[in-house]
Amino acid sequence: MQKKVIKVHPKDNVAVALVNLNVGNNIKVNQQDIKLITNVKAKHKIALTELNTGDRIIMYGVLVGKASCFIAKGEVLTTENVKHESEKVTKKTATTTWVHPNIEKWKDKKFMGYHREDGQVGTANVWLFFPLVFCENRNIELLKDIFEKELLVQTPSNHRMLLRSLVNEGSHNPSADIHKSTNVFNNVEVKFITHPGGCGGIRQDSESLAKLLAGYVNNPNVAGATVLSLGCQNLQIDIFNKALKTISPNNKKPVLIYEQQQMGTVDTMITAIIKHSFEAIKTANKIERKPAPLSKLTIGLECGGSDGFSGISANPTLGYTSDLLVALGGTAILAEFPELCGVEQELVNRCVDEDKATKFLDLMKAFEKSVVDAGSGFDMNPSPGNIKDGLITDAMKSAGAAKKGGTSPIVDVLDYGEYVRTAGLNLLCTPGNDVESTTAMVGSGANVVLFTTGLGTPTGNPITPVIKVSSNSELATKMSDIIDIDTGDIISGKRSIEEMSEIMLQQIIDIASGTTKSKASVLNQDDFIPWKRGVSL
């Protein structure tokens, strides 16, 4: 029989409702009988003891809020009776030890990937088109239209067929136009990025964008790139080249760069781009998948549209999977710094040295100061959807979000745009915005992204497969077209976190090998949003 509530950590003074509960229901938590005095929806929290105004609320073993008024034992926690509060952290106070999970089953496993000259291995083989400045977005869109129509013969979608039928007042026979999709190339995909940056803002934003785009070129999933420049923008070609050289001093990937103000007419430039890029794509198509150890995987750990179950099902599953991969010599990236607020002490103590701990705290403080200077705060992080489904404070949301990082040591701390250099768990400074964070992790080298959601988030990435993980089975059923893995069996008690993690790791291997496509890839959800840290000028 499914449990009605769960107390996540022995120190907690709240429990999570696993099912809808009503006034008068009796629940048992660690041999303690509690009678509910309010209705409690699944995913929301119940006070296990009386809480007076100012009393600390503990969940996941950490401070996640304070009572803003008296809360009775058996009462539901809401934004009306709880306010955000988190521990203040100033330094590393301990050194944690780590016992890694059993990896005997996985140590000899391989995935089929694309090997690059620098030793990285891709889970995809992409020729990437992108602009250095938004002025070239139209030309990128023009090239996208040309290449996609000629390199992929597409079966009309159901929606196109519906519209065609409506235009023809139902008289058209849609089956007459259906034909099998065929790719001109079998081993390479052609993808396109546009963005609103590269000029008009502070110089630092252009330099930051240069690092991000250079990271995309260096990502093992990319075979080469075609880059468009206008000529007069802040993000000059030499700034981009310098950023690429910093990340990859001996870059051997072909990078074709075109500057419109030097070439003249659009026709002249587009003609040259098509001819040169087609030849480069033909060469990239000759690269074939070969076996690679799991240590060549770099997973990005992301959450979006989180709910009150995310921190007890989907996110811990990612955490255990991260620990498995790290134990195998692989790499994981935990980002979204606003969603690490309240768990800094644990993360600081997991840093391998004082320098990493100090860098993490400095980046957190600078980020929080910029938010306060803008008239807001980390306490404004939970979205209306988060709050509705039980995440009522930022610290509560963060404590669950941090579970994606597992328990392994933190080997490095990276600022936005820095590329992963050390195998193991890395922290990367990004916003909590789903797409901005995913975009950044891929720019730092993630060749697979694991993305948990409790409410449903339809997003992906142009060069890296994004595996969508639901925290509950209701979502997996309702939005089956975007969900790859359902961890709802953890909530129902059918499976353990460890069992779900093994299912997840096998799915990662299958998608990394190209034998299975993530739902985001099937839907061509190619989202790309750079983080604009400065103001527009």
mmCIF file of C-alpha atoms in Angstrom, residues 191-438:
data_model
loop_
_atom_site.group_PDB
_atom_site.id
_atom_site.type_symbol
_atom_site.label_atom_id
_atom_site.label_comp_id
_atom_site.label_asym_id
_atom_site.label_seq_id
_atom_site.Cartn_x
_atom_site.Cartn_y
_atom_site.Cartn_z
ATOM 1 C CA LYS A 191 21.624 22.781 -36.847
ATOM 2 C CA PHE A 192 21.095 26.529 -36.611
ATOM 3 C CA ILE A 193 21.321 28.993 -33.715
ATOM 4 C CA THR A 194 20.015 32.562 -33.526
ATOM 5 C CA HIS A 195 20.222 34.947 -30.573
ATOM 6 C CA PRO A 196 19.587 38.610 -29.619
ATOM 7 C CA GLY A 197 23.167 39.447 -28.591
ATOM 8 C CA GLY A 198 26.520 40.511 -29.960
ATOM 9 C CA CYS A 199 25.945 44.270 -29.891
ATOM 10 C CA GLY A 200 23.984 47.013 -28.141
ATOM 11 C CA GLY A 201 24.915 45.930 -24.621
ATOM 12 C CA ILE A 202 27.995 46.247 -22.459
ATOM 13 C CA ARG A 203 31.250 44.869 -23.853
ATOM 14 C CA GLN A 204 31.333 42.194 -21.142
ATOM 15 C CA ASP A 205 28.115 40.655 -22.493
ATOM 16 C CA SER A 206 29.641 40.305 -25.949
ATOM 17 C CA GLU A 207 32.764 38.722 -24.475
ATOM 18 C CA SER A 208 30.578 36.359 -22.451
ATOM 19 C CA LEU A 209 28.623 35.425 -25.585
ATOM 20 C CA ALA A 210 31.908 34.790 -27.404
ATOM 21 C CA LYS A 211 32.921 32.290 -24.701
ATOM 22 C CA LEU A 212 29.551 30.564 -24.918
ATOM 23 C CA LEU A 213 29.664 30.242 -28.714
ATOM 24 C CA ALA A 214 33.278 29.066 -28.570
ATOM 25 C CA GLY A 215 32.148 26.431 -26.061
ATOM 26 C CA TYR A 216 29.535 25.230 -28.541
ATOM 27 C CA VAL A 217 32.187 24.844 -31.238
ATOM 28 C CA ASN A 218 34.408 22.966 -28.786
ATOM 29 C CA ASN A 219 31.577 20.726 -27.537
ATOM 30 C CA PRO A 220 32.311 17.148 -28.672
ATOM 31 C CA ASN A 221 28.879 16.950 -30.320
ATOM 32 C CA VAL A 222 29.960 19.534 -32.917
ATOM 33 C CA ALA A 223 31.991 18.537 -35.985
ATOM 34 C CA GLY A 224 32.461 22.092 -37.266
ATOM 35 C CA ALA A 225 30.707 25.417 -37.690
ATOM 36 C CA THR A 226 29.713 28.148 -40.113
ATOM 37 C CA VAL A 227 29.840 31.579 -38.440
ATOM 38 C CA LEU A 228 28.247 34.788 -39.742
ATOM 39 C CA SER A 229 29.470 38.261 -38.795
ATOM 40 C CA LEU A 230 28.162 41.664 -39.866
ATOM 41 C CA GLY A 231 31.422 43.498 -39.227
ATOM 42 C CA CYS A 232 30.725 46.519 -37.034
ATOM 43 C CA GLN A 233 29.308 44.762 -33.962
ATOM 44 C CA ASN A 234 30.753 44.560 -30.450
ATOM 45 C CA LEU A 235 31.421 40.838 -30.783
ATOM 46 C CA GLN A 236 34.198 41.066 -33.331
ATOM 47 C CA ILE A 237 35.592 38.015 -35.108
ATOM 48 C CA ASP A 238 38.902 38.342 -33.275
ATOM 49 C CA ILE A 239 37.095 38.280 -29.899
ATOM 50 C CA PHE A 240 35.375 35.040 -30.880
ATOM 51 C CA ASN A 241 38.626 33.532 -32.193
ATOM 52 C CA LYS A 242 40.419 34.494 -28.979
ATOM 53 C CA ALA A 243 37.677 32.845 -26.900
ATOM 54 C CA LEU A 244 37.933 29.662 -28.989
ATOM 55 C CA LYS A 245 41.729 29.614 -28.695
ATOM 56 C CA THR A 246 41.456 29.987 -24.907
ATOM 57 C CA ILE A 247 39.160 26.962 -24.660
ATOM 58 C CA SER A 248 40.891 24.938 -27.374
ATOM 59 C CA PRO A 249 44.439 26.186 -28.163
ATOM 60 C CA ASN A 250 44.936 23.471 -30.777
ATOM 61 C CA ASN A 251 41.464 23.475 -32.304
ATOM 62 C CA LYS A 252 41.374 21.231 -35.370
ATOM 63 C CA LYS A 253 37.678 21.557 -36.152
ATOM 64 C CA PRO A 254 36.808 23.472 -39.325
ATOM 65 C CA VAL A 255 35.268 26.888 -38.547
ATOM 66 C CA LEU A 256 34.108 28.866 -41.602
ATOM 67 C CA ILE A 257 33.651 32.595 -40.880
ATOM 68 C CA TYR A 258 31.952 35.109 -43.195
ATOM 69 C CA GLU A 259 31.697 38.889 -42.714
ATOM 70 C CA GLN A 260 28.878 40.550 -44.645
ATOM 71 C CA GLN A 261 30.287 44.083 -44.706
ATOM 72 C CA GLN A 262 33.447 42.736 -46.343
ATOM 73 C CA MET A 263 31.693 40.465 -48.840
ATOM 74 C CA GLY A 264 29.080 42.885 -50.164
ATOM 75 C CA THR A 265 25.680 41.617 -51.262
ATOM 76 C CA VAL A 266 23.655 38.989 -49.418
ATOM 77 C CA ASP A 267 23.629 36.883 -52.584
ATOM 78 C CA THR A 268 27.432 36.873 -52.783
ATOM 79 C CA MET A 269 27.785 35.828 -49.154
ATOM 80 C CA ILE A 270 25.019 33.201 -49.153
ATOM 81 C CA THR A 271 26.367 31.633 -52.357
ATOM 82 C CA ALA A 272 29.847 31.282 -50.837
ATOM 83 C CA ILE A 273 28.474 29.935 -47.560
ATOM 84 C CA ILE A 274 26.393 27.247 -49.270
ATOM 85 C CA LYS A 275 29.254 26.028 -51.455
ATOM 86 C CA HIS A 276 31.897 25.918 -48.722
ATOM 87 C CA SER A 277 29.620 24.616 -45.976
ATOM 88 C CA PHE A 278 28.248 21.813 -48.128
ATOM 89 C CA GLU A 279 31.748 20.488 -48.785
ATOM 90 C CA ALA A 280 32.589 20.683 -45.060
ATOM 91 C CA ILE A 281 29.359 18.894 -44.144
ATOM 92 C CA LYS A 282 30.175 16.124 -46.633
ATOM 93 C CA THR A 283 33.516 15.633 -44.870
ATOM 94 C CA ALA A 284 31.853 15.632 -41.427
ATOM 95 C CA ASN A 285 29.465 12.951 -42.650
ATOM 96 C CA LYS A 286 32.414 10.558 -43.012
ATOM 97 C CA ILE A 287 32.880 10.464 -39.239
ATOM 98 C CA GLU A 288 31.277 7.330 -37.784
ATOM 99 C CA ARG A 289 30.380 6.193 -34.292
ATOM 100 C CA LYS A 290 32.913 4.055 -32.424
ATOM 101 C CA PRO A 291 32.925 2.519 -28.913
ATOM 102 C CA ALA A 292 33.851 4.818 -26.030
ATOM 103 C CA PRO A 293 34.001 4.313 -22.236
ATOM 104 C CA LEU A 294 31.316 5.930 -20.069
ATOM 105 C CA SER A 295 34.057 8.189 -18.662
ATOM 106 C CA LYS A 296 33.711 10.215 -21.892
ATOM 107 C CA LEU A 297 30.183 11.293 -20.933
ATOM 108 C CA THR A 298 29.580 14.754 -19.498
ATOM 109 C CA ILE A 299 26.044 15.141 -18.178
ATOM 110 C CA GLY A 300 24.313 18.422 -17.448
ATOM 111 C CA LEU A 301 21.918 18.301 -14.493
ATOM 112 C CA GLU A 302 18.864 20.541 -14.967
ATOM 113 C CA CYS A 303 15.374 20.992 -13.530
ATOM 114 C CA GLY A 304 12.451 23.084 -14.727
ATOM 115 C CA GLY A 305 8.771 23.305 -13.919
ATOM 116 C CA SER A 306 9.578 21.622 -10.590
ATOM 117 C CA ASP A 307 6.961 20.385 -8.144
ATOM 118 C CA GLY A 308 6.839 19.138 -4.574
ATOM 119 C CA PHE A 309 7.874 15.645 -5.692
ATOM 120 C CA SER A 310 10.944 16.727 -7.692
ATOM 121 C CA GLY A 311 13.229 16.696 -4.664
ATOM 122 C CA ILE A 312 12.184 13.207 -3.547
ATOM 123 C CA SER A 313 11.956 11.321 -6.861
ATOM 124 C CA ALA A 314 13.405 12.787 -10.077
ATOM 125 C CA ASN A 315 16.212 14.928 -8.620
ATOM 126 C CA PRO A 316 17.646 12.251 -6.278
ATOM 127 C CA THR A 317 17.555 9.833 -9.224
ATOM 128 C CA LEU A 318 19.714 12.269 -11.189
ATOM 129 C CA GLY A 319 21.958 12.585 -8.140
ATOM 130 C CA TYR A 320 22.551 8.854 -7.865
ATOM 131 C CA THR A 321 23.077 8.623 -11.628
ATOM 132 C CA SER A 322 25.601 11.467 -11.368
ATOM 133 C CA ASP A 323 27.407 9.581 -8.607
ATOM 134 C CA LEU A 324 27.518 6.432 -10.757
ATOM 135 C CA LEU A 325 28.973 8.319 -13.692
ATOM 136 C CA VAL A 326 31.505 10.209 -11.567
ATOM 137 C CA ALA A 327 32.606 6.907 -9.996
ATOM 138 C CA LEU A 328 33.152 5.618 -13.551
ATOM 139 C CA GLY A 329 35.448 8.571 -14.335
ATOM 140 C CA GLY A 330 32.826 10.689 -16.069
ATOM 141 C CA THR A 331 31.767 14.289 -15.529
ATOM 142 C CA ALA A 332 28.634 16.005 -14.240
ATOM 143 C CA ILE A 333 27.658 19.688 -14.202
ATOM 144 C CA LEU A 334 25.331 21.165 -11.553
ATOM 145 C CA ALA A 335 24.225 24.730 -12.337
ATOM 146 C CA GLU A 336 21.349 27.114 -11.456
ATOM 147 C CA PHE A 337 23.025 29.040 -8.607
ATOM 148 C CA PRO A 338 19.813 30.731 -7.345
ATOM 149 C CA GLU A 339 18.532 27.202 -6.739
ATOM 150 C CA LEU A 340 21.493 26.337 -4.535
ATOM 151 C CA CYS A 341 20.559 29.039 -2.021
ATOM 152 C CA GLY A 342 20.275 27.453 1.410
ATOM 153 C CA VAL A 343 22.480 24.436 0.709
ATOM 154 C CA GLU A 344 25.751 26.334 0.299
ATOM 155 C CA GLN A 345 27.337 24.847 3.415
ATOM 156 C CA GLU A 346 26.976 21.266 2.211
ATOM 157 C CA LEU A 347 28.330 22.212 -1.223
ATOM 158 C CA VAL A 348 31.212 24.241 0.205
ATOM 159 C CA ASN A 349 32.206 21.333 2.433
ATOM 160 C CA ARG A 350 32.145 19.015 -0.583
ATOM 161 C CA CYS A 351 34.610 21.226 -2.511
ATOM 162 C CA VAL A 352 37.989 19.508 -2.856
ATOM 163 C CA ASP A 353 39.923 22.547 -1.657
ATOM 164 C CA GLU A 354 39.586 26.035 -0.142
ATOM 165 C CA ASP A 355 40.067 27.805 -3.488
ATOM 166 C CA LYS A 356 37.057 26.057 -5.021
ATOM 167 C CA ALA A 357 34.960 26.756 -1.919
ATOM 168 C CA THR A 358 35.893 30.445 -1.952
ATOM 169 C CA LYS A 359 35.166 30.800 -5.666
ATOM 170 C CA PHE A 360 31.719 29.236 -5.199
ATOM 171 C CA LEU A 361 30.811 31.572 -2.320
ATOM 172 C CA ASP A 362 32.153 34.624 -4.187
ATOM 173 C CA LEU A 363 30.105 33.807 -7.277
ATOM 174 C CA MET A 364 26.987 33.213 -5.161
ATOM 175 C CA LYS A 365 27.415 36.520 -3.305
ATOM 176 C CA ALA A 366 28.024 38.489 -6.508
ATOM 177 C CA PHE A 367 24.996 36.884 -8.171
ATOM 178 C CA GLU A 368 22.738 37.584 -5.188
ATOM 179 C CA LYS A 369 23.971 41.193 -4.967
ATOM 180 C CA SER A 370 23.134 41.755 -8.645
ATOM 181 C CA VAL A 371 19.626 40.418 -8.014
ATOM 182 C CA VAL A 372 19.152 42.695 -4.978
ATOM 183 C CA ASP A 373 20.511 45.684 -6.919
ATOM 184 C CA ALA A 374 17.829 44.980 -9.536
ATOM 185 C CA GLY A 375 15.172 45.299 -6.834
ATOM 186 C CA SER A 376 14.508 41.600 -6.295
ATOM 187 C CA GLY A 377 16.013 38.668 -4.391
ATOM 188 C CA PHE A 378 16.531 34.903 -4.472
ATOM 189 C CA ASP A 379 13.360 34.613 -2.373
ATOM 190 C CA MET A 380 11.421 35.591 -5.523
ATOM 191 C CA ASN A 381 12.733 32.534 -7.383
ATOM 192 C CA PRO A 382 9.801 30.108 -7.015
ATOM 193 C CA SER A 383 7.361 30.514 -9.900
ATOM 194 C CA PRO A 384 3.564 30.457 -9.495
ATOM 195 C CA GLY A 385 3.633 26.857 -10.750
ATOM 196 C CA ASN A 386 6.293 25.901 -8.188
ATOM 197 C CA ILE A 387 4.264 27.436 -5.345
ATOM 198 C CA LYS A 388 1.006 25.846 -6.463
ATOM 199 C CA ASP A 389 2.682 22.428 -6.361
ATOM 200 C CA GLY A 390 4.329 22.749 -2.962
ATOM 201 C CA LEU A 391 7.597 24.680 -3.400
ATOM 202 C CA ILE A 392 6.726 27.732 -1.316
ATOM 203 C CA THR A 393 10.207 29.142 -0.529
ATOM 204 C CA ASP A 394 13.402 29.427 -2.546
ATOM 205 C CA ALA A 395 15.361 27.494 0.085
ATOM 206 C CA MET A 396 12.803 24.673 -0.047
ATOM 207 C CA LYS A 397 13.055 24.609 -3.834
ATOM 208 C CA SER A 398 16.860 24.772 -3.673
ATOM 209 C CA ALA A 399 17.224 21.967 -1.147
ATOM 210 C CA GLY A 400 15.339 19.672 -3.520
ATOM 211 C CA ALA A 401 17.068 20.991 -6.643
ATOM 212 C CA ALA A 402 20.533 20.369 -5.174
ATOM 213 C CA LYS A 403 19.736 16.663 -4.931
ATOM 214 C CA LYS A 404 20.548 16.483 -8.671
ATOM 215 C CA GLY A 405 24.224 16.793 -7.721
ATOM 216 C CA GLY A 406 24.331 13.582 -5.694
ATOM 217 C CA THR A 407 26.974 13.269 -2.993
ATOM 218 C CA SER A 408 30.319 13.172 -4.841
ATOM 219 C CA PRO A 409 33.131 15.682 -4.233
ATOM 220 C CA ILE A 410 32.997 18.995 -6.113
ATOM 221 C CA VAL A 411 36.182 19.017 -8.168
ATOM 222 C CA ASP A 412 35.802 22.453 -9.774
ATOM 223 C CA VAL A 413 33.699 25.632 -9.757
ATOM 224 C CA LEU A 414 33.158 27.424 -13.069
ATOM 225 C CA ASP A 415 31.882 30.876 -13.895
ATOM 226 C CA TYR A 416 29.481 31.240 -16.827
ATOM 227 C CA GLY A 417 31.259 30.504 -20.122
ATOM 228 C CA GLU A 418 34.109 28.506 -18.582
ATOM 229 C CA TYR A 419 34.647 25.043 -20.059
ATOM 230 C CA VAL A 420 34.870 21.862 -17.989
ATOM 231 C CA ARG A 421 38.455 20.697 -17.520
ATOM 232 C CA THR A 422 38.234 18.225 -14.654
ATOM 233 C CA ALA A 423 36.350 14.923 -14.536
ATOM 234 C CA GLY A 424 33.934 14.679 -11.626
ATOM 235 C CA LEU A 425 31.184 16.976 -10.336
ATOM 236 C CA ASN A 426 31.536 20.615 -11.447
ATOM 237 C CA LEU A 427 29.468 23.614 -10.287
ATOM 238 C CA LEU A 428 28.628 26.121 -13.032
ATOM 239 C CA CYS A 429 27.303 29.621 -12.330
ATOM 240 C CA THR A 430 24.084 30.109 -14.313
ATOM 241 C CA PRO A 431 20.621 31.527 -13.683
ATOM 242 C CA GLY A 432 17.770 29.224 -12.700
ATOM 243 C CA ASN A 433 16.050 29.943 -16.031
ATOM 244 C CA ASP A 434 15.641 26.519 -17.665
ATOM 245 C CA VAL A 435 16.842 27.344 -21.165
ATOM 246 C CA GLU A 436 19.574 29.797 -20.115
ATOM 247 C CA SER A 437 20.984 27.177 -17.745
ATOM 248 C CA THR A 438 20.756 24.310 -20.262
#
